[in-house]
mmCIF file of C-alpha atoms in Angstrom:
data_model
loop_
_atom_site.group_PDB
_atom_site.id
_atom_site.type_symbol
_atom_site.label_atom_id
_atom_site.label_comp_id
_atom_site.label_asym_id
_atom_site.label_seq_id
_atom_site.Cartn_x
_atom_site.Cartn_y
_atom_site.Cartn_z
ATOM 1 C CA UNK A 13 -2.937 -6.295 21.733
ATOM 2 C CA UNK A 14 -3.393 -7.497 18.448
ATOM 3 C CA UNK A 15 -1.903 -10.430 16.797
ATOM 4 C CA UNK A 16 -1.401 -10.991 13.267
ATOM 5 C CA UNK A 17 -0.789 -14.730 12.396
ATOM 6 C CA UNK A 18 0.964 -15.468 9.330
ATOM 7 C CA UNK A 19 -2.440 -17.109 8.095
ATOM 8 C CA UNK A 20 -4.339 -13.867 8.803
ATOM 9 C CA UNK A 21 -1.840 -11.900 7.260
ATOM 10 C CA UNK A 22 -1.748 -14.130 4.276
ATOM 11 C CA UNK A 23 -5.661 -14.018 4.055
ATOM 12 C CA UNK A 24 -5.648 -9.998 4.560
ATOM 13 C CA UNK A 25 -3.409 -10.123 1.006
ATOM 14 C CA UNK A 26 -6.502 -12.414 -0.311
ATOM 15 C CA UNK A 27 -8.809 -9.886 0.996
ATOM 16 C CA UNK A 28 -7.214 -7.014 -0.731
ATOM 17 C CA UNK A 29 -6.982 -8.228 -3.588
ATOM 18 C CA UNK A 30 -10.117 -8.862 -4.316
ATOM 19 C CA UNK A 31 -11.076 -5.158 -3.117
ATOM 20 C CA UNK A 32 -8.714 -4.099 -5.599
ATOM 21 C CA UNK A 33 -10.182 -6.163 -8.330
ATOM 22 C CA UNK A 34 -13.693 -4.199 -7.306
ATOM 23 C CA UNK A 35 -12.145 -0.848 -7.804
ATOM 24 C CA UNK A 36 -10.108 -1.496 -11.177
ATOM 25 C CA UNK A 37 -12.282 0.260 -13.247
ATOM 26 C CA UNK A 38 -12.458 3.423 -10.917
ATOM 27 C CA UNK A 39 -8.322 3.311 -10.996
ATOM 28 C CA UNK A 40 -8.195 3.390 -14.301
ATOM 29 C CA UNK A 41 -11.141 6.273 -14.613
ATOM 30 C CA UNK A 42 -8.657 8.391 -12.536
ATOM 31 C CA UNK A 43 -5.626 7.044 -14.190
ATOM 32 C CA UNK A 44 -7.073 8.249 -17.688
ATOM 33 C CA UNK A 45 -7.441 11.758 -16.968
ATOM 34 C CA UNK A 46 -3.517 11.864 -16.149
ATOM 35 C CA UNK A 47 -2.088 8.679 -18.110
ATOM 36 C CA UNK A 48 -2.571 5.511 -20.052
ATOM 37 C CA UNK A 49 -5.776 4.829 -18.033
ATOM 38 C CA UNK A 50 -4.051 1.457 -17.258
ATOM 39 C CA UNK A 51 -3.700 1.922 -13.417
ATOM 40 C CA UNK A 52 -6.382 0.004 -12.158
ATOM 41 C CA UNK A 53 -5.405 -2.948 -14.822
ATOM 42 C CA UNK A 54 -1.852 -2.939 -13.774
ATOM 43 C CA UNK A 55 -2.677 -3.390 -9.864
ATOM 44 C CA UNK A 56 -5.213 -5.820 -10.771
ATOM 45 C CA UNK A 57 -2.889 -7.785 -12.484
ATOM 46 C CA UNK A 58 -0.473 -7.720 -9.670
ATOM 47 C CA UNK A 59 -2.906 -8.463 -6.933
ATOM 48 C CA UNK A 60 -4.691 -11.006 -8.583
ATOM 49 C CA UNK A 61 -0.867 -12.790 -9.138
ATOM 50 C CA UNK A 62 -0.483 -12.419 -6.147
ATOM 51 C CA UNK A 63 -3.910 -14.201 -4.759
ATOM 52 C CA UNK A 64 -3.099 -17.033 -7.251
ATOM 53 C CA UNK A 65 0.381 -17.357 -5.543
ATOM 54 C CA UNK A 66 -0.864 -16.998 -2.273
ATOM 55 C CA UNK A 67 -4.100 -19.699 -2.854
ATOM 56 C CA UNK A 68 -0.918 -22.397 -3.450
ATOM 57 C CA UNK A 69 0.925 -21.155 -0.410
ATOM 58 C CA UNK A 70 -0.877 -22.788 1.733
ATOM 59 C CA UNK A 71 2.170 -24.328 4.430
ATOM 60 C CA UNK A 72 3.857 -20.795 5.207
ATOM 61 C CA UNK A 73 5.733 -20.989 8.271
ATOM 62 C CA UNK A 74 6.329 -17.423 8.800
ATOM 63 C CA UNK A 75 5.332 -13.850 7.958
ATOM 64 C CA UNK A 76 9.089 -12.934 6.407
ATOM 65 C CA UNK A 77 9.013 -15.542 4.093
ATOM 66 C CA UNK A 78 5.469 -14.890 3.131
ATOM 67 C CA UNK A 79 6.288 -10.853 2.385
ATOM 68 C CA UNK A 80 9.102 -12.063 0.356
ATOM 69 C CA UNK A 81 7.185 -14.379 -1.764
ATOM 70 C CA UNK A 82 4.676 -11.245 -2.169
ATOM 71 C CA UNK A 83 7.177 -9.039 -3.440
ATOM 72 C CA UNK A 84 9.019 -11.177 -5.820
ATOM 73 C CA UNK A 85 5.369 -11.964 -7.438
ATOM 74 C CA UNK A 86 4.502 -8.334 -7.464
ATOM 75 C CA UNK A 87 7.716 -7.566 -9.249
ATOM 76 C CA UNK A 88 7.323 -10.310 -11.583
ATOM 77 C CA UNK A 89 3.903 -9.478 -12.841
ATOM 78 C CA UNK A 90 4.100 -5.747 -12.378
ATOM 79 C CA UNK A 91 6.585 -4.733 -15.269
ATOM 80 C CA UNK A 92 5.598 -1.009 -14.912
ATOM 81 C CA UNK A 93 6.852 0.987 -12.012
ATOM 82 C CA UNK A 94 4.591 0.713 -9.853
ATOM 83 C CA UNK A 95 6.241 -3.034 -9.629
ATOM 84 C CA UNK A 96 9.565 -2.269 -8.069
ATOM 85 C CA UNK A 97 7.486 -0.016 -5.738
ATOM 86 C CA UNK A 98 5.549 -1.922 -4.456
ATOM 87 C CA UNK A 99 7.792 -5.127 -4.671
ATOM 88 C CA UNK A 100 10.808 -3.251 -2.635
ATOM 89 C CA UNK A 101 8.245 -2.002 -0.267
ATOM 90 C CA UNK A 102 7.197 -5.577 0.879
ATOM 91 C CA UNK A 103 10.428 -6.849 0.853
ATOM 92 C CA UNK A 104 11.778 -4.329 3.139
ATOM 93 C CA UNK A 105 8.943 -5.062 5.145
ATOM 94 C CA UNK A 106 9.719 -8.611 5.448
ATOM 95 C CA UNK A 107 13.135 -7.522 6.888
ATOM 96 C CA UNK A 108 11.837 -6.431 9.966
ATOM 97 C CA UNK A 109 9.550 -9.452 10.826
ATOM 98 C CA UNK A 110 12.184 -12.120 9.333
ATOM 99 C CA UNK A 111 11.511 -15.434 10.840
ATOM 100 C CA UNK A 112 8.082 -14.153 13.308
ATOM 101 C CA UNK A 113 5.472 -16.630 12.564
ATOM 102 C CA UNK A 114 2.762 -13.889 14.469
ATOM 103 C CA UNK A 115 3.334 -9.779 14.128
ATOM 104 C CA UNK A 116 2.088 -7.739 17.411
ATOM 105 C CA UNK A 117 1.327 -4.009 18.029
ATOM 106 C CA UNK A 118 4.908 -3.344 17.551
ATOM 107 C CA UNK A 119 5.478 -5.398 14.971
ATOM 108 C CA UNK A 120 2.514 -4.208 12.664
ATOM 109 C CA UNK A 121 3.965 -0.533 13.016
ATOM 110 C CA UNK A 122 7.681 -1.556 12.266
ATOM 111 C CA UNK A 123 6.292 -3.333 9.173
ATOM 112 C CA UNK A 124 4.629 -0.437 7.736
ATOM 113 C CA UNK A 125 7.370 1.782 8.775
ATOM 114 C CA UNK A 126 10.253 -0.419 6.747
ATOM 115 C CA UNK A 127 6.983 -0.653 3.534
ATOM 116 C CA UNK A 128 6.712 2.944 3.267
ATOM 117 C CA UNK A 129 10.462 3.532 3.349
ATOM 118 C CA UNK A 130 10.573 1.058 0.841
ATOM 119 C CA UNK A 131 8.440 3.175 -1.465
ATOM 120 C CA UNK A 132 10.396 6.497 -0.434
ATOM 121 C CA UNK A 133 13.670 5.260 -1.252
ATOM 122 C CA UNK A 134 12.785 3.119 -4.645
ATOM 123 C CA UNK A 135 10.710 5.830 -6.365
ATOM 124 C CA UNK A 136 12.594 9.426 -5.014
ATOM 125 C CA UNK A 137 9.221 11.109 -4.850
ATOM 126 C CA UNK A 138 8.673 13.660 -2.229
ATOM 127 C CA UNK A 139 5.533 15.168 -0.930
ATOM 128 C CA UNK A 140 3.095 17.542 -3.090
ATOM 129 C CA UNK A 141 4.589 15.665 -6.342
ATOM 130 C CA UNK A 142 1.072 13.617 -6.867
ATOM 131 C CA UNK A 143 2.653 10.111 -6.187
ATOM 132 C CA UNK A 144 1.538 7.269 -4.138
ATOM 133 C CA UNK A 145 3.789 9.069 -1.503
ATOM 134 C CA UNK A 146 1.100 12.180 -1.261
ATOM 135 C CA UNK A 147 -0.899 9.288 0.512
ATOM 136 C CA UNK A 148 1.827 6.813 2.410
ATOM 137 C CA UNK A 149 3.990 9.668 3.792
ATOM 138 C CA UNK A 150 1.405 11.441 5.783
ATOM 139 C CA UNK A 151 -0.208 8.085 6.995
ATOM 140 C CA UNK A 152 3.028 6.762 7.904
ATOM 141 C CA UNK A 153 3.607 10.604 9.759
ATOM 142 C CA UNK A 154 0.057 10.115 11.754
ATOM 143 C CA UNK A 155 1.177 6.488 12.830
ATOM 144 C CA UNK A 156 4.032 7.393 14.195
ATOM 145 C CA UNK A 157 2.187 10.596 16.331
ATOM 146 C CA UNK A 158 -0.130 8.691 17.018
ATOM 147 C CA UNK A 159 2.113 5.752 18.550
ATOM 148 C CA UNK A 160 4.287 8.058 20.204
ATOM 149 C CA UNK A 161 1.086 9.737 22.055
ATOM 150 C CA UNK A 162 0.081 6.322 23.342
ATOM 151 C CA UNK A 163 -2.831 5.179 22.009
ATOM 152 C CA UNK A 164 -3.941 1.614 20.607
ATOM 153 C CA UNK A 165 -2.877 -0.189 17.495
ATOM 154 C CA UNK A 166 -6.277 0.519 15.664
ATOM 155 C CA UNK A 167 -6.808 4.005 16.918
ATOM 156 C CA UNK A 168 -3.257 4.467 15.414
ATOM 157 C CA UNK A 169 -4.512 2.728 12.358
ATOM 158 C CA UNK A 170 -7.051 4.592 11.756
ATOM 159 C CA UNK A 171 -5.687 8.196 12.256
ATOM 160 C CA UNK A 172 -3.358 6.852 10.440
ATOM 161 C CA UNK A 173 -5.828 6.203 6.984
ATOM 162 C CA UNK A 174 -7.371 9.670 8.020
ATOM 163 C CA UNK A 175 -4.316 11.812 7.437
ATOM 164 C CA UNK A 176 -3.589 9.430 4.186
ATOM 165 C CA UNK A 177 -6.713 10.021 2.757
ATOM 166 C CA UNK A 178 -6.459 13.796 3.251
ATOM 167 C CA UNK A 179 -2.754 13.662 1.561
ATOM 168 C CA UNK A 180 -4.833 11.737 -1.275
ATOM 169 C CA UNK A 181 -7.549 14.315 -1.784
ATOM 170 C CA UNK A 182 -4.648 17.043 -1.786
ATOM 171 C CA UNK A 183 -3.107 15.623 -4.837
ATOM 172 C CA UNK A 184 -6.138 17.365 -6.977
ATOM 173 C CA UNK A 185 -4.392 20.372 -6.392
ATOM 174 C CA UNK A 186 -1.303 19.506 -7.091
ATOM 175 C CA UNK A 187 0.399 19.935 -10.044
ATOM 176 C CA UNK A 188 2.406 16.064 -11.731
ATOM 177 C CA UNK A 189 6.002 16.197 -11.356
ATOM 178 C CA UNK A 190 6.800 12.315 -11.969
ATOM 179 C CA UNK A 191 6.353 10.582 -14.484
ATOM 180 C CA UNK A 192 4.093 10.714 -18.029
ATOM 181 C CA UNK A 193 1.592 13.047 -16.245
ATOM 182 C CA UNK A 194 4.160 15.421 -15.813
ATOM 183 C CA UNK A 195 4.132 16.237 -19.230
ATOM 184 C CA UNK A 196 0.531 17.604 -18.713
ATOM 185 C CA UNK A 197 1.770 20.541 -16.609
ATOM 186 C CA UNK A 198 -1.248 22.723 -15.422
ATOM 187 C CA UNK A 199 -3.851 20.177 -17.400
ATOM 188 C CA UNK A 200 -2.844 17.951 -13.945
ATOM 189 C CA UNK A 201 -4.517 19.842 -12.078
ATOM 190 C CA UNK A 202 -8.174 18.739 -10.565
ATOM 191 C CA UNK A 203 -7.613 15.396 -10.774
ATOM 192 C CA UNK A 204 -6.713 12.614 -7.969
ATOM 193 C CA UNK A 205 -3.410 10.419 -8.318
ATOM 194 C CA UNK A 206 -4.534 7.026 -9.195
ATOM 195 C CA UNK A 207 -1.203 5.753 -7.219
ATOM 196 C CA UNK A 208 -2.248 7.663 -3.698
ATOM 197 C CA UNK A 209 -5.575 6.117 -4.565
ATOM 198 C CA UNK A 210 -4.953 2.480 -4.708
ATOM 199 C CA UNK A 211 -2.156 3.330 -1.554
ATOM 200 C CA UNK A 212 -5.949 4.348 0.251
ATOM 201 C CA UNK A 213 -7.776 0.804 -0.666
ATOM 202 C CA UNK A 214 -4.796 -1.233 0.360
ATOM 203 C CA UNK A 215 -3.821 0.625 3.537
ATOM 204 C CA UNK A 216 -7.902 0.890 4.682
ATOM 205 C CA UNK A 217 -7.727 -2.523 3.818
ATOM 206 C CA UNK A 218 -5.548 -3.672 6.615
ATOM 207 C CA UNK A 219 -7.501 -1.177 8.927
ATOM 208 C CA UNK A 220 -10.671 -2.987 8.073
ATOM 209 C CA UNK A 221 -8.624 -6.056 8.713
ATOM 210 C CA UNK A 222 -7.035 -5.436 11.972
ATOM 211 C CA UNK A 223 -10.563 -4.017 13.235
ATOM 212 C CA UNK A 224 -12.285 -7.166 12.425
ATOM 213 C CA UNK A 225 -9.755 -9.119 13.898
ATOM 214 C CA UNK A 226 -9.761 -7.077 17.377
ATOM 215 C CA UNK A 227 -13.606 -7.126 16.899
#
């Protein structure tokens, strides 16, 4: 069984962030071909708030309170939409593990469960739209499958990021339907969401993580 600490989980944000500082150029490459090319900047921005909020936060007591603190930064330096998403998703998230100073197998899959419904019910997107939600909604789906046929945290994890990454690379065929990319119609085609791509670095992140951890 794994467990996740509120000091691991705090240093797994620190971790991701500054894997999301490495590929800000590449999200906004991606995010130029279908927008303002701003992507990568905007998560950067909200990571890297986040990493300076988190570097002060050094006497969190629990992982609920730590999410929360997450989310509210997000929010606050993430003005675009991607903000609220994210921001709801992590406070939903620290919901479910309110007042847990460690997470466990079950634990790690209710949080992700309550993130991505977060995202679902804050941004309306469905599936085949090229969102962020081409990538969470299928890992979510293969976390759940795989949970339900028994097997381990990480191989869950992992089939998980699998089936997310494939829902990513799908979005090149997909035509926009949300937001200022919808405008382009057809001219959407052939190119990769930027939001289902920075969904892949931060949820291969936390497989990475966990893997290292159980390692």
């Amino acid at each position: 069984m794994v467990v996740l600490t509120v000091q691991r989980l705090r240093d797994w944000f620190l971790f991701t962030a500054d894997l999301i500082e490495d590929k800000k150029n590449y999200l906004s490459e991606l995010d130029r071909a279908l927008g303002d090319g701003d992507h990568g900047v905007t998560m950067s921005i909200g990571w890297q708030a986040v990493k300076n909020k988190l570097q002060e936060f050094t006497e969190v007591k629990e992982c609920g309170e730590l999410l929360k603190t997450v989310g509210m930064t997000f929010l606050s330096a993430v003005g675009s939409s991607v903000g609220p998403l994210y921001a709801t998703a992590f406070l939903r998230a620290a919901n479910v593990v309110q007042g847990k100073t460690e997470m466990n197998d079950a634990d790690i899959i209710e949080f992700w469960n309550a993130f991505v419904k977060g995202i679902q019910e804050r941004g309306k997107a469905e599936v085949g739209e090229k969102t962020m939600v081409d990538f969470w909604v299928p890992a979510i789906e293969a976390l759940r499958k795989a949970q339900g046929e028994g097997k381990d945290l990480i191989a869950s994890l992992q089939a998980a990021e699998e089936a997310g990454k494939e829902g990513m690379l799908a979005t090149k065929d997909m035509l926009s339907k949300k937001g200022r990319s919808s405008r382009l119609g057809e001219r959407s085609l052939g190119h990769m969401d930027p939001g289902a791509s920075s969904a892949h670095i931060i949820f291969s992140s936390f497989v990475d993580f966990i893997a290292k951890l159980n390692g």
